XYZ file of C-alpha atoms in Angstrom:
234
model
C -10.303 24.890 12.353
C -10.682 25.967 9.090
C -10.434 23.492 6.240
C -11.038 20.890 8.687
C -13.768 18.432 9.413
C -15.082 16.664 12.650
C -15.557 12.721 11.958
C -17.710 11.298 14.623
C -17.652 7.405 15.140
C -15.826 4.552 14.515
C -16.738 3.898 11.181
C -16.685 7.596 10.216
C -13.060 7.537 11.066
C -12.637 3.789 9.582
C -14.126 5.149 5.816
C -12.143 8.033 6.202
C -8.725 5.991 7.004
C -9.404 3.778 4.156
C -9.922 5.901 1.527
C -7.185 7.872 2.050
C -7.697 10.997 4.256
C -5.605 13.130 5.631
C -5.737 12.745 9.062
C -4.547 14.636 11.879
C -5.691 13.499 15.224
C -7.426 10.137 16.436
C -9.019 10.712 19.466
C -10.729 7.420 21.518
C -12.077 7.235 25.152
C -10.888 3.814 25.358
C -7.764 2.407 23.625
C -8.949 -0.961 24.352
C -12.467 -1.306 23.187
C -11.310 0.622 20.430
C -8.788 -1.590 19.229
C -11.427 -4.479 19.836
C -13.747 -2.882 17.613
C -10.941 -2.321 14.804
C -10.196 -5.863 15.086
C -14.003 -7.093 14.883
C -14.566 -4.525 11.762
C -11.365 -3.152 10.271
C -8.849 -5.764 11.200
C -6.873 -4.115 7.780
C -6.955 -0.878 9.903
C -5.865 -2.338 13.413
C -2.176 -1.509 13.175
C -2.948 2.013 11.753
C -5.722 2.521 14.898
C -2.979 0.774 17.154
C -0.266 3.780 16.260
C -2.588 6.380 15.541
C -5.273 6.425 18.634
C -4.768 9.220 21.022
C -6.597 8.599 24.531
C -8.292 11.635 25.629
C -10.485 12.353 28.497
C -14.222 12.819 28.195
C -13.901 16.276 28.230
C -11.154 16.737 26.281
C -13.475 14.650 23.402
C -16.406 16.558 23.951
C -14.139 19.784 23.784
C -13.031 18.680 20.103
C -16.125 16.916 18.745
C -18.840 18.814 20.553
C -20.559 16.274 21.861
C -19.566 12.587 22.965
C -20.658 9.301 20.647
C -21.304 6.004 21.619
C -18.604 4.258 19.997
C -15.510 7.033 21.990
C -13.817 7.608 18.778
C -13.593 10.371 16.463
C -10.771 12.154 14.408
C -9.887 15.554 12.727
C -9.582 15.263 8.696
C -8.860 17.605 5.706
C -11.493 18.383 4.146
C -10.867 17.035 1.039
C -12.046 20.624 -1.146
C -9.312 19.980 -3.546
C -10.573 16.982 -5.397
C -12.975 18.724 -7.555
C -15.924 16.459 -8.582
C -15.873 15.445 -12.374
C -17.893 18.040 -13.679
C -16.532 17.729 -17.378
C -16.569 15.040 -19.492
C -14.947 11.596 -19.851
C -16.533 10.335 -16.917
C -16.583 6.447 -16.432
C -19.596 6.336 -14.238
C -22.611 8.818 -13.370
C -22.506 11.892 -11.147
C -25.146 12.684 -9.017
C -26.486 16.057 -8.433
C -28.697 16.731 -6.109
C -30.724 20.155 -7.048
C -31.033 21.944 -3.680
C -31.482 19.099 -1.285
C -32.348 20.718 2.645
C -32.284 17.361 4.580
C -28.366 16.757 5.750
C -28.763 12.691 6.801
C -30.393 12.200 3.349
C -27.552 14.312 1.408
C -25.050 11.709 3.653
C -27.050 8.662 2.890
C -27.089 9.676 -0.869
C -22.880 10.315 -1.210
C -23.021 6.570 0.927
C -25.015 5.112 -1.738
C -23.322 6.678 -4.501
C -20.024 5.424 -3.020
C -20.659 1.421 -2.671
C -22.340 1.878 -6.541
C -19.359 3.811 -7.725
C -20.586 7.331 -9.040
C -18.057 9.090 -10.201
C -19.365 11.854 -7.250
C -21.798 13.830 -5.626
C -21.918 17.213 -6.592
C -25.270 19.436 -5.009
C -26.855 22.888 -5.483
C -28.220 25.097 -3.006
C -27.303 26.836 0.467
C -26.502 23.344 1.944
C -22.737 22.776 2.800
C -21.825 19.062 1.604
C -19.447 18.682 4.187
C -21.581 19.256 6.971
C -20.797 17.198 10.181
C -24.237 16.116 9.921
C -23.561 15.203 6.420
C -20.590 13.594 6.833
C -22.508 11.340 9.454
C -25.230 10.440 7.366
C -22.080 8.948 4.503
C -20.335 7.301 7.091
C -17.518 8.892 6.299
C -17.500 8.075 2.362
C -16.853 11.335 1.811
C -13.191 10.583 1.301
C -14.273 7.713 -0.839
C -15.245 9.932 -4.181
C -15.159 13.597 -5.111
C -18.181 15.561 -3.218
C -18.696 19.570 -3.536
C -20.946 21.879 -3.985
C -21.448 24.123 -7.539
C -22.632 27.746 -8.198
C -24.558 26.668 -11.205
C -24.913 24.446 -14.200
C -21.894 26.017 -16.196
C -19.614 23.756 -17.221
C -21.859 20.294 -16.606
C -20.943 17.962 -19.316
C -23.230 14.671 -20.735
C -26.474 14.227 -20.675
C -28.698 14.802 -17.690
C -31.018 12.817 -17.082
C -33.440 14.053 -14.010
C -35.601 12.482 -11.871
C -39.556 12.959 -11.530
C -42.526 11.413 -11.150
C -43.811 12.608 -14.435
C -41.163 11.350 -16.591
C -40.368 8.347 -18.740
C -40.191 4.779 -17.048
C -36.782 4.227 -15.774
C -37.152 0.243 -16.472
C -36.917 1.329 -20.325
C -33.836 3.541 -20.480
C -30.370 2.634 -20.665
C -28.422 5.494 -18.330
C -24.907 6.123 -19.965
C -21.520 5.918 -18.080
C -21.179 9.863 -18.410
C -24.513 10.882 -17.524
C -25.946 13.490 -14.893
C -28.539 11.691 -12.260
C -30.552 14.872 -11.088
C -32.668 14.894 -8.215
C -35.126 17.312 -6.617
C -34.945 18.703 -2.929
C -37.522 16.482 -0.676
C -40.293 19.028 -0.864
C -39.857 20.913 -4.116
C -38.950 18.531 -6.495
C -36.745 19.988 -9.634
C -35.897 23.111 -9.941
C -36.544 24.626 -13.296
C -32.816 25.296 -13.772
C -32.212 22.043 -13.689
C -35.453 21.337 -15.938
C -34.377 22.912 -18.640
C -30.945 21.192 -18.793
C -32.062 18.129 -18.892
C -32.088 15.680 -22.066
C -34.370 13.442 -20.331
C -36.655 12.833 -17.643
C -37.084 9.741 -15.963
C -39.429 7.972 -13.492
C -39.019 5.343 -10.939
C -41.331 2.469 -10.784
C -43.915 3.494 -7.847
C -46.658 1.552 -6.752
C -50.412 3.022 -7.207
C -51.370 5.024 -4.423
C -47.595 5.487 -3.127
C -47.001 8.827 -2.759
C -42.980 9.057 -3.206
C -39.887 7.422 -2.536
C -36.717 9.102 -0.124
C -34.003 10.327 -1.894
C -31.611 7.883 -0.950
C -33.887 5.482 -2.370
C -34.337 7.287 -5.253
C -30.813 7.651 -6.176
C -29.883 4.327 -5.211
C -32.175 2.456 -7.381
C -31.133 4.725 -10.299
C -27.540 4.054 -9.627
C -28.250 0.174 -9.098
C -30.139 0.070 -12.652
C -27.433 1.535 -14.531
C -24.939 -0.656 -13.084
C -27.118 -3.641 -13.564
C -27.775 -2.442 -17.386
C -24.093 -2.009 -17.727
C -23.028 -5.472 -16.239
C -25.323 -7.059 -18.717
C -24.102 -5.102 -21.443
């Protein structure tokens, strides 16, 4: 269905309900253990799960979601294309861009992380579709919960960028302002040099000796955590 994404889970579909997506089908296996699960871990969401569920077979599931999941629930969502990640300045917290990123579960984690810290989105280069069902299994259905896409090029990015590498200034010494750019490198390659020569600054992470790298979830999560922690104390 075009425009439209699978969410797999419980929890998928619980992010996705509470952040306000548009929703069009509920499907569970079992009404009961679903509404048990609601009431356990979204007891806010246990009337909307009570209306909303639609029991389907097993086949009828695996017909729709292409394969069955452990919890028996899943749902069909808008993808939310239209809200355009902030891009332009006049942000009130970072964006992250991720510069050609290939693994989908760590493109997830990362719009996960960047949702309970508050980015002001997720915005990646690269052939990778953001809104890949894999993707939108590794945020746990955050997606919904801040502006994600996908951009041609650099055109139009607004504050400063600050990137990410291991060559770079120590990230314990900078301040990281509320409009900034958090870039990050693809698992293997690193930086691009598009993205290189846009940035204003390049950063480090604190590493160990000997340590070879850090995941990019980790990566952006301890930059996000340090500018919120900077900013609290400010």
């Amino acid at each position: 269905m075009s425009g439209h994404v699978v969410l797999e889970g419980f929890h998928v579909v619980k992010h996705a309900l509470r952040f306000g997506a548009t929703i069009h089908r509920v499907l569970v296996l079992d009404l009961a253990a679903t509404l048990a699960l609601a009431a356990s871990h979204a007891p806010d969401l246990l009337d909307e799960f009570t209306a909303r569920a639609e029991v389907v077979t097993p086949a009828e599931f695996s017909a729709v979601v292409g394969r069955t999941h452990p919890t028996g629930v899943a749902a069909l969502a808008d993808r939310s294309a239209e809200r355009a990640p902030v891009t332009t300045s006049g942000r009130p917290a970072p964006l992250v861009l991720l510069d050609n990123p290939k693994n989908l579960g760590n493109l997830g984690a990362v719009i996960r992380v960047a949702a309970g810290l508050g980015a002001s989105g997720v915005v990646s280069l690269g052939d990778v579709d953001p809104w890949h069902p894999n993707v939108l299994r590794g945020s746990a259905g955050l997606h919904f919960a801040l502006p994600v896409g996908r951009l041609a090029d650099l055109d139009g990015l607004a504050g400063p960028v600050l990137a990410f590498d291991a060559g770079g200034e120590d990230l314990r010494d900078a301040v990281i302002p509320d409009d900034a750019v958090l870039a990050f490198g693809s698992e293997r390659h690193g930086l691009s040099d598009a993205v290189r020569a846009v940035a204003d600054r390049v950063l480090s992470i604190p590493m160990r000796d000997k340590v070879s790298s850090y995941n990019l979830t980790t990566s952006a999560a301890m930059a996000l955590y340090h500018w919120d922690l900077r900013r609290r104390d400010s």
